[in-house]
PDB file of C-alpha atoms in Angstrom:
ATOM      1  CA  UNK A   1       9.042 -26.395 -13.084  1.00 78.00           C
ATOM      2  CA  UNK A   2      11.123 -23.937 -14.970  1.00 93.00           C
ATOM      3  CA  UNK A   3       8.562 -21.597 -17.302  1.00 97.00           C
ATOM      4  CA  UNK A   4       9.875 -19.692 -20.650  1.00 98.00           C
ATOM      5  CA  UNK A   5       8.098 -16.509 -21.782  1.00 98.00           C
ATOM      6  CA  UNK A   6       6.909 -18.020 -24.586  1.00 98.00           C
ATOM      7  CA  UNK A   7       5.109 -20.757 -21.848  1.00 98.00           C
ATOM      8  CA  UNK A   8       3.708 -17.940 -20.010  1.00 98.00           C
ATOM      9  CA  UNK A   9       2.705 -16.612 -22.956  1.00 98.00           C
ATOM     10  CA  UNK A  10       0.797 -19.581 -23.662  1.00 98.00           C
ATOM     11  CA  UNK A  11      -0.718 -20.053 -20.573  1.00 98.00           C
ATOM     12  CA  UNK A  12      -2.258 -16.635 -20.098  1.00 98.00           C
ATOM     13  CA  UNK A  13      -3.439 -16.565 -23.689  1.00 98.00           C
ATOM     14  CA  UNK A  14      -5.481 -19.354 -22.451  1.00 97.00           C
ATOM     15  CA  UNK A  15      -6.807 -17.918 -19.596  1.00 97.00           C
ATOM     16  CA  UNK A  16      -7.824 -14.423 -20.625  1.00 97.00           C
ATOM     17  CA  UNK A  17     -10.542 -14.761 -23.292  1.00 96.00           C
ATOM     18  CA  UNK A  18     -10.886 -11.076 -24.504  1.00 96.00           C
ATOM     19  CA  UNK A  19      -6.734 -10.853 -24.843  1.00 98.00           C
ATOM     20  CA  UNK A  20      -3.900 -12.825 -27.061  1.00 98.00           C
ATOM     21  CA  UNK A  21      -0.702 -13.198 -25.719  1.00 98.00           C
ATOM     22  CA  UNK A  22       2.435 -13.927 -27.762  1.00 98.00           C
ATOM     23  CA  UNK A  23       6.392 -13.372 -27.826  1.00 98.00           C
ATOM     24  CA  UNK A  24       7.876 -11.507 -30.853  1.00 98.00           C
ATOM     25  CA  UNK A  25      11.583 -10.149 -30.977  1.00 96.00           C
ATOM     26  CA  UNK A  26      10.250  -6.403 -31.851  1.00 97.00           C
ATOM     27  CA  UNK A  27       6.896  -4.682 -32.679  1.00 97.00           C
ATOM     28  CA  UNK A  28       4.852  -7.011 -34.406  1.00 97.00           C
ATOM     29  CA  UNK A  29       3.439  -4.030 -36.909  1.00 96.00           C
ATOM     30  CA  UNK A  30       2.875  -0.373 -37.550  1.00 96.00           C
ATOM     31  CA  UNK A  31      -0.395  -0.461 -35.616  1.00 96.00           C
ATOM     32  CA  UNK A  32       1.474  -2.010 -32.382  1.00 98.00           C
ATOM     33  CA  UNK A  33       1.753   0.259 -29.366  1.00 98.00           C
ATOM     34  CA  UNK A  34       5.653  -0.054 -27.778  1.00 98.00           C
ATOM     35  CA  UNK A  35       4.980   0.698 -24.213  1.00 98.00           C
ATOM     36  CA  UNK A  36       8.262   2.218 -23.838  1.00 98.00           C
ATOM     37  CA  UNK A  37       7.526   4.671 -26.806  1.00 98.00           C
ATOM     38  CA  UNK A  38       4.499   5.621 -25.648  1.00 98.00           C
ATOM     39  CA  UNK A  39       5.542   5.946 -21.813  1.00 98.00           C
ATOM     40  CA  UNK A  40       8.699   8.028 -22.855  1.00 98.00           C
ATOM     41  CA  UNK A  41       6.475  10.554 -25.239  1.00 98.00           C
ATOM     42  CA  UNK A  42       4.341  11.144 -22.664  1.00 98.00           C
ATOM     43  CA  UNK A  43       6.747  11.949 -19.387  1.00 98.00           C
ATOM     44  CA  UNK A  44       8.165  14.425 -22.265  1.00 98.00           C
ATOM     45  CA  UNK A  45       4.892  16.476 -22.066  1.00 98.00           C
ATOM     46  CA  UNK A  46       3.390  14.863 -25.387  1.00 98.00           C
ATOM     47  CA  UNK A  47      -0.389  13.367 -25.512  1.00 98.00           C
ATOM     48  CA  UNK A  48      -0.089   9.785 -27.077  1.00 98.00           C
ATOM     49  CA  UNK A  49      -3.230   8.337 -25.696  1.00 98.00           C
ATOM     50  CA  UNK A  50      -5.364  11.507 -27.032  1.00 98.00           C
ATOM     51  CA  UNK A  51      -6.252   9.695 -30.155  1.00 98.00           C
ATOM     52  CA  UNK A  52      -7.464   6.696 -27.731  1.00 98.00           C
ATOM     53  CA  UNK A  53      -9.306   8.861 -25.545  1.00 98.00           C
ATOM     54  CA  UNK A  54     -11.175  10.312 -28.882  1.00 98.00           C
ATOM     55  CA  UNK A  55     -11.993   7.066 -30.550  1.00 97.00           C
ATOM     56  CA  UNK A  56     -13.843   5.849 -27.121  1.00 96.00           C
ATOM     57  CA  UNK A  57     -15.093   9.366 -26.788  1.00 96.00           C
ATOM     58  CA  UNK A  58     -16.374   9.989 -29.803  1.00 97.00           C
ATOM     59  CA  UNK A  59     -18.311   5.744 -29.661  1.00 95.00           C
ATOM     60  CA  UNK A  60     -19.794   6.647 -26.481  1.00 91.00           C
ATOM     61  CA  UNK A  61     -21.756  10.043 -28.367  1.00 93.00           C
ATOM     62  CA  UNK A  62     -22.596   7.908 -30.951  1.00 93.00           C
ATOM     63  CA  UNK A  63     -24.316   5.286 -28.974  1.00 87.00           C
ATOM     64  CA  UNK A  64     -26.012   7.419 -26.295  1.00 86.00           C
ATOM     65  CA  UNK A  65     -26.701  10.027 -28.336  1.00 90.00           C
ATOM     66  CA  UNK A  66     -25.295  13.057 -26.086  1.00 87.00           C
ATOM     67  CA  UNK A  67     -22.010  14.560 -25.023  1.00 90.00           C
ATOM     68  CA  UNK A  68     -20.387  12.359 -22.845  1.00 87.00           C
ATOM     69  CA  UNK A  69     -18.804  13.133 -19.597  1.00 87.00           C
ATOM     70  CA  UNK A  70     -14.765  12.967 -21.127  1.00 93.00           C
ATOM     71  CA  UNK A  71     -13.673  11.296 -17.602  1.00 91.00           C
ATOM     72  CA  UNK A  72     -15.305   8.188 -19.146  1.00 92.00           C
ATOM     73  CA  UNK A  73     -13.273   7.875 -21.647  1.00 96.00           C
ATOM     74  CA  UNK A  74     -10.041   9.347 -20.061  1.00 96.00           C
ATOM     75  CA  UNK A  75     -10.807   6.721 -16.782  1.00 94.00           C
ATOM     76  CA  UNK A  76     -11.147   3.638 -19.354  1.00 95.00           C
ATOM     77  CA  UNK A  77      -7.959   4.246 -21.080  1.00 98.00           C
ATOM     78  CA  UNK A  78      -6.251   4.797 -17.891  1.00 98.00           C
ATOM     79  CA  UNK A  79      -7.788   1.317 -16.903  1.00 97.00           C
ATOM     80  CA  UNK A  80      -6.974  -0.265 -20.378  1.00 98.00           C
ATOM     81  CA  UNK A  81      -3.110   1.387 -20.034  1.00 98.00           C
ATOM     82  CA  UNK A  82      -2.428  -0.552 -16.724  1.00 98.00           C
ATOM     83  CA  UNK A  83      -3.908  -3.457 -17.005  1.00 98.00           C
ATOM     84  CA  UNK A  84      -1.365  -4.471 -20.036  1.00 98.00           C
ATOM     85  CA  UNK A  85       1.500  -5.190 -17.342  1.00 98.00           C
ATOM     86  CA  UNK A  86      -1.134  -6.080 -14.494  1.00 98.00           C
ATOM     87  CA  UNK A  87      -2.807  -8.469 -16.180  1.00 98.00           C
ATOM     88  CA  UNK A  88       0.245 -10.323 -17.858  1.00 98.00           C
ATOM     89  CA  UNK A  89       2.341 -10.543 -14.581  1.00 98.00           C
ATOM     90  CA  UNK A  90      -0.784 -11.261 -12.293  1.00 98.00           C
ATOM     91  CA  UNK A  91      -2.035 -14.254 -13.846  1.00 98.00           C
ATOM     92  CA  UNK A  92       1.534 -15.495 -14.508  1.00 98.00           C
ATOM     93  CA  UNK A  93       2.462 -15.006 -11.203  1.00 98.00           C
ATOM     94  CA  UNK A  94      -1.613 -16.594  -9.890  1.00 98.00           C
ATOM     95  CA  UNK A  95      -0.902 -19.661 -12.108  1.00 98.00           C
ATOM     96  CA  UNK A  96       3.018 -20.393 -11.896  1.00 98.00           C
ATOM     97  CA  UNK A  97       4.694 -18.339  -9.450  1.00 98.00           C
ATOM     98  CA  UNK A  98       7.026 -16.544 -11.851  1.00 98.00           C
ATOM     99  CA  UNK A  99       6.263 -13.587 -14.828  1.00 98.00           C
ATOM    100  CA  UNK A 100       7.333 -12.814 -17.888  1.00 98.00           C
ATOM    101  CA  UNK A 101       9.333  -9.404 -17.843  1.00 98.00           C
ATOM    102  CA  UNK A 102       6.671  -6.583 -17.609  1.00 98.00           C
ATOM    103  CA  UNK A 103       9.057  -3.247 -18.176  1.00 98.00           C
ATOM    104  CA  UNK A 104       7.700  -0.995 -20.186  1.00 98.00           C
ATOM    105  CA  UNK A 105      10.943  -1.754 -22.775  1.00 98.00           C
ATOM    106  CA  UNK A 106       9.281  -5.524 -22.829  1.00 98.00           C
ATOM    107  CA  UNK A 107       5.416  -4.966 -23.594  1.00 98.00           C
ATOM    108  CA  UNK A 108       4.007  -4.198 -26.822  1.00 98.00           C
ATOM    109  CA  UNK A 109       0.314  -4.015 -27.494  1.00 98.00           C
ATOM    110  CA  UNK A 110      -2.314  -3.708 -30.009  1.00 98.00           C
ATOM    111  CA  UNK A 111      -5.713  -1.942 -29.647  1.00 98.00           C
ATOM    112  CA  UNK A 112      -9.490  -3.671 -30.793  1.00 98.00           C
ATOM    113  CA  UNK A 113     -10.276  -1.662 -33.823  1.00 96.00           C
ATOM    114  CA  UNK A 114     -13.925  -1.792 -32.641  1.00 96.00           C
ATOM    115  CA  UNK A 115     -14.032  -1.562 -28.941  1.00 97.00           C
ATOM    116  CA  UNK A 116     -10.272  -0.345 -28.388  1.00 98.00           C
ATOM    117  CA  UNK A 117      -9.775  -1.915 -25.019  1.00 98.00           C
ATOM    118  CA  UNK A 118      -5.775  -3.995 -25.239  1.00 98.00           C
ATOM    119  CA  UNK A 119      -6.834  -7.167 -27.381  1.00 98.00           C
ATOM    120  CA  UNK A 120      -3.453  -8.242 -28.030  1.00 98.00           C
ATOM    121  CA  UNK A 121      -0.193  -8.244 -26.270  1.00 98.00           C
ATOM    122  CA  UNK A 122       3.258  -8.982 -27.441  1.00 98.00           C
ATOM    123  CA  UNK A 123       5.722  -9.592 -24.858  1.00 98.00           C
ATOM    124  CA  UNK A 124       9.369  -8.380 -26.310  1.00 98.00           C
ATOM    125  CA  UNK A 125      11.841 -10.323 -24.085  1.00 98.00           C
ATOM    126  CA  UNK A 126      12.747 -13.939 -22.827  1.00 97.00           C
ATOM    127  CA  UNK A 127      13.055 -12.611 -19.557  1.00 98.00           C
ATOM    128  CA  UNK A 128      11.555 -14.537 -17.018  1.00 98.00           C
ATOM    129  CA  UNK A 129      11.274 -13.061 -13.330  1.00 98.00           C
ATOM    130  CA  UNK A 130      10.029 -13.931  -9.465  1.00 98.00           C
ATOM    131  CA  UNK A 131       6.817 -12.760  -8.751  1.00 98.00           C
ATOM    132  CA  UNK A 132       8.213 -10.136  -6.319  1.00 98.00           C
ATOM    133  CA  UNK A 133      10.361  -8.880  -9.110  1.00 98.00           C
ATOM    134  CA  UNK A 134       7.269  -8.627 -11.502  1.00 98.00           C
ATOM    135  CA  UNK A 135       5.392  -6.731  -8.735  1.00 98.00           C
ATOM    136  CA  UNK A 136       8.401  -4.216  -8.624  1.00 98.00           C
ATOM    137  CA  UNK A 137       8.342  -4.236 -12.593  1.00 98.00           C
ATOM    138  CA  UNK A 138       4.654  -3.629 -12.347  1.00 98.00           C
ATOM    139  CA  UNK A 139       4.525  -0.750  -9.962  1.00 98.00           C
ATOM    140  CA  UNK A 140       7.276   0.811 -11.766  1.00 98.00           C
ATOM    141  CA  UNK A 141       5.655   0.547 -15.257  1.00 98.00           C
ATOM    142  CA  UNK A 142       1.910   1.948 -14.021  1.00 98.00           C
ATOM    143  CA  UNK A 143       3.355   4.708 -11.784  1.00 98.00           C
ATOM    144  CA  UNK A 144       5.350   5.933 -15.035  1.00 98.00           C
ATOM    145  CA  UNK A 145       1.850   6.259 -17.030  1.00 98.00           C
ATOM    146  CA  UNK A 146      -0.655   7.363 -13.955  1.00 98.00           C
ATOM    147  CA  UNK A 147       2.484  10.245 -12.910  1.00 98.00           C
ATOM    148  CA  UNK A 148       3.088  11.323 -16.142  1.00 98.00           C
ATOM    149  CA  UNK A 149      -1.072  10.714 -17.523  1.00 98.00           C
ATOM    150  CA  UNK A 150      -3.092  14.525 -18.363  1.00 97.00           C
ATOM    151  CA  UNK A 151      -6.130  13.600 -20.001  1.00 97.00           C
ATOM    152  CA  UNK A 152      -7.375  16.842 -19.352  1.00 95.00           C
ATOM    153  CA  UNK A 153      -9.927  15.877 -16.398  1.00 95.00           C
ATOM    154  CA  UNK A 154      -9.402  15.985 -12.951  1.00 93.00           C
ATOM    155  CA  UNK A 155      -8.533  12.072 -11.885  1.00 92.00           C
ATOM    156  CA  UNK A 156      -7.324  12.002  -7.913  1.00 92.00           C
ATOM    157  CA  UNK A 157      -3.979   9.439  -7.382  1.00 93.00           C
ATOM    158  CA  UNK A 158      -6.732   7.097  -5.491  1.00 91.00           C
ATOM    159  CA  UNK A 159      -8.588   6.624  -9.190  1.00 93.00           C
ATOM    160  CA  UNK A 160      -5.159   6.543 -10.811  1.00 95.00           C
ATOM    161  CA  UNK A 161      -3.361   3.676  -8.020  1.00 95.00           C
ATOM    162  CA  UNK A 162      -6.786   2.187  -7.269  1.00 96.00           C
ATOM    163  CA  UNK A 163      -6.988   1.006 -10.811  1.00 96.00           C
ATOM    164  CA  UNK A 164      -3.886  -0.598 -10.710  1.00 98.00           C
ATOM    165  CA  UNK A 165      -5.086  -2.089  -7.676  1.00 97.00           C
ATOM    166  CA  UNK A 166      -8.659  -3.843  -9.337  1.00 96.00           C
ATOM    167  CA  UNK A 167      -6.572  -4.667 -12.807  1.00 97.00           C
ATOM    168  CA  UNK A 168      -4.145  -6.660 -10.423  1.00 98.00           C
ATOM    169  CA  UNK A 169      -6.505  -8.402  -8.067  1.00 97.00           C
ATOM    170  CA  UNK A 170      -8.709  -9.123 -10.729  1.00 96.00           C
ATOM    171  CA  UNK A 171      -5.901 -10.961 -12.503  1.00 98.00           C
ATOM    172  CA  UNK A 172      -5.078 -12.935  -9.727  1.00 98.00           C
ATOM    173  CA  UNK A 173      -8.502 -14.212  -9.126  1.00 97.00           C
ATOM    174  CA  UNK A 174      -8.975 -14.865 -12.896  1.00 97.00           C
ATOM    175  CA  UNK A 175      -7.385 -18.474 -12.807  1.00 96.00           C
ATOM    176  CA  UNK A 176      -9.844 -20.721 -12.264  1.00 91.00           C
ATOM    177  CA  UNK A 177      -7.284 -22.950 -10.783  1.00 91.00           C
ATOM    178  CA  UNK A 178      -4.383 -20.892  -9.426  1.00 95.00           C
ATOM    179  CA  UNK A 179      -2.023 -22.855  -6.771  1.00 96.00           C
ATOM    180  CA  UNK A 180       0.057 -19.239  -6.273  1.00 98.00           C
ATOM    181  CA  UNK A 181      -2.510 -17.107  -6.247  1.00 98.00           C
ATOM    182  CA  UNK A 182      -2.246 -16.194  -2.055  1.00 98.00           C
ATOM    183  CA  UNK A 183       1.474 -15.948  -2.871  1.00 98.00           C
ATOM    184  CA  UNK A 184       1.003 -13.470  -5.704  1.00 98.00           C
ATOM    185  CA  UNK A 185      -1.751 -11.605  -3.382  1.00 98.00           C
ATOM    186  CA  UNK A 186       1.180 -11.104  -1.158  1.00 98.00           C
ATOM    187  CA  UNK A 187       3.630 -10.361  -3.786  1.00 98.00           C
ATOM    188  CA  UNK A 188       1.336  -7.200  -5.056  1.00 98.00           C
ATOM    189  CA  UNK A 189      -0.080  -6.240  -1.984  1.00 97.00           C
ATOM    190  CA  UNK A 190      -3.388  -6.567  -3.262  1.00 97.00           C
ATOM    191  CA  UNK A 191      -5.641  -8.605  -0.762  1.00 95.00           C
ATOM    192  CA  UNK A 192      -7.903 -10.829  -2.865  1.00 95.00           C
ATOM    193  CA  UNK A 193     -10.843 -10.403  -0.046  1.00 93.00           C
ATOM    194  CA  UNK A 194     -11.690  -7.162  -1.067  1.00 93.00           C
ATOM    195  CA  UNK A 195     -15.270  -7.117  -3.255  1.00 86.00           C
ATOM    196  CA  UNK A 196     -15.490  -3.162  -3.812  1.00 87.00           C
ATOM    197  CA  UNK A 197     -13.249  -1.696  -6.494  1.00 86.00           C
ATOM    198  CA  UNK A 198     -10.893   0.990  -5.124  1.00 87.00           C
ATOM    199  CA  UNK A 199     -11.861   2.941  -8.487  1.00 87.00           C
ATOM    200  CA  UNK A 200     -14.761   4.098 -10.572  1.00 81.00           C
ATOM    201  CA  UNK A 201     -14.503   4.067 -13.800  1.00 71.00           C
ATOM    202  CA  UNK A 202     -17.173   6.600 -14.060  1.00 75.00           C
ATOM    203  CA  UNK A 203     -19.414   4.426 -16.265  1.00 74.00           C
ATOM    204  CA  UNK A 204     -22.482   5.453 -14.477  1.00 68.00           C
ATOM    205  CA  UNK A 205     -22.465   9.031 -15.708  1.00 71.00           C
ATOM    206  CA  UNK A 206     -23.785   7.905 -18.716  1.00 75.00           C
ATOM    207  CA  UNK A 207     -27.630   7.961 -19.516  1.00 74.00           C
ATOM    208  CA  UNK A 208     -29.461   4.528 -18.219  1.00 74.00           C
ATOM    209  CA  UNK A 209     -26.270   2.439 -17.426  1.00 74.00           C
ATOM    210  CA  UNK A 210     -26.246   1.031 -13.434  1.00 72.00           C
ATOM    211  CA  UNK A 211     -22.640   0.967 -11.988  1.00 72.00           C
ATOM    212  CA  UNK A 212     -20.906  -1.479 -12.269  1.00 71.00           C
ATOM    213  CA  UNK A 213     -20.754  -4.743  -9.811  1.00 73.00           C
ATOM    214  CA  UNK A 214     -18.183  -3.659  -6.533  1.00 74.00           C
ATOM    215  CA  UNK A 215     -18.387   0.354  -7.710  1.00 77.00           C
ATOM    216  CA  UNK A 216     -17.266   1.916  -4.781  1.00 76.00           C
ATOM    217  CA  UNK A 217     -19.370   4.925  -5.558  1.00 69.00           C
ATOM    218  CA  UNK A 218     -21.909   2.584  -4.823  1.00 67.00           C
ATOM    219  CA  UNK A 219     -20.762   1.142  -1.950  1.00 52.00           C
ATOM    220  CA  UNK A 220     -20.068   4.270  -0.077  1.00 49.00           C
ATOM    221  CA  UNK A 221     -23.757   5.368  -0.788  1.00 43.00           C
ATOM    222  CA  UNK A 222     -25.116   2.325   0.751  1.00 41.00           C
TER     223      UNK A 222
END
C-alpha cells in the first residue's frame, strides 16, 4: 500500500490520544514552534526553550508549594523536544512501515497552553520515507537538540540519548495493532523487550510523587 503524509498523518492522529497530527504547507500560526528555527537558534548559542523550561518550572512551585529541583523541568522539555520526531516516525513506521519526513525543516509544533507538553504537530512536507531513512532522520534531528541543549543543569549524554531511546520504543509499542512494529524495532535499534527506561526524568525529586513505572533509578536500587 502506498501511504501519503497526509495518511500518516491521519493514522497517528488516531493513535496518539494526547497529540493531533496534521499536514500544513508552512507554520500553521504565530504560536507554532518551526523545529528548524528553534534547532538553528539554539546550535547558535541562543536559549529558545528557556521560556518552556520557566512555564513548567514555575507550575511545578505552584502546585507543590516549594522550589523545585530545575532538572525537572529542564529533563521534561528535553523529553517533550524529542519525542516530536520520535513519536511521529515511530508509530508510522510500527503501523505502516514507512514515515512521514521527520527533519527538523519538516516538523512544526504547538505547545498545551496548560500543561505545555507537544499537543499538536504539523508535519511541513509530502515527503514520505523508509523506515530506515526515518530512523536516520530521527537520530539526526534529536542529536541536533540533545548536542546543542544547556538548560543550565548538569544532564549526562545517557539522560540526553536514553530519552530518545524510551520516546522511540514507546512509540513503537503504542499501536495496539502494529504488523511492522519488530521491523521498526530493528530500524531504530531500540529493542521493544526492554521494561526499564534508559532515563529518569527526575520526577521523583519532587515532594510525595513515587517514580515513575520502569524508572531506572528504581530499578538499579532494587
Amino acid at each position: 500500500m502506498t501511504y501519503s503524509a497526509n495518511r500518516l498523518a491521519d493514522l497517528v492522529d488516531g493513535e496518539v490520544s494526547w497529540l493531533s497530527v496534521r499536514t500544513a504547507d508552512a507554520l500553521p500560526g504565530p504560536d507554532w514552534i518551526s523545529c528548524a528555527g528553534l534547532l538553528a537558534e539554539q546550535q547558535a548559542g541562543g536559549d529558545p526553550t528557556h521560556g518552556w523550561r520557566q512555564a513548567l518550572h514555575e507550575d511545578y512551585g505552584r502546585e507543590y508549594a516549594i522550589e523545585p529541583p530545575e532538572q525537572v523541568a529542564a529533563m521534561f522539555v528535553l523529553m517533550w523536544y524529542v519525542s516530536v520526531p520520535s513519536i511521529v516516525a515511530g508509530v508510522s513506521a510500527a503501523l505502516t512501515g514507512v514515515s512521514p519526513d521527520v527533519s527538523p525543516a519538516s516538523l512544526a509544533f504547538r505547545r498545551h497552553p496548560m500543561a505545555h507538553y507537544p499537543a499538536e504537530v504539523a508535519l511541513l512536507s509530502d515527503q514520505v520515507v523508509t523506515a530506515v531513512e526515518a530512523a536516520a532522520q530521527v537520530s539526526s534531528h534529536t542529536r541536533a537538540f540533545t548536542d546543542s541543549y544547556r538548560p543550565g543543569v548538569k544532564m549526562s549524554s545517557l539522560q540526553r540519548l536514553g530519552a530518545v531511546q524510551d520516546e522511540l520504543r514507546a512509540a513503537i509499542r503504542m499501536p495496539a495493532e502494529a504488523e511492522f512494529a519488530e521491523a521498526a524495532s530493528a530500524a531504530f535499534g531500540v529493542p521493544l523487550d526492554q521494561q526499564v527506561r534508559t532515563s529518569c526524568c527526575f520526577v521523583y525529586a519532587l515532594p510525595n510523587v513515587n517514580p515513575c513505572a520502569g524508572c531506572p533509578r528504581v530499578s538499579t536500587l532494587v
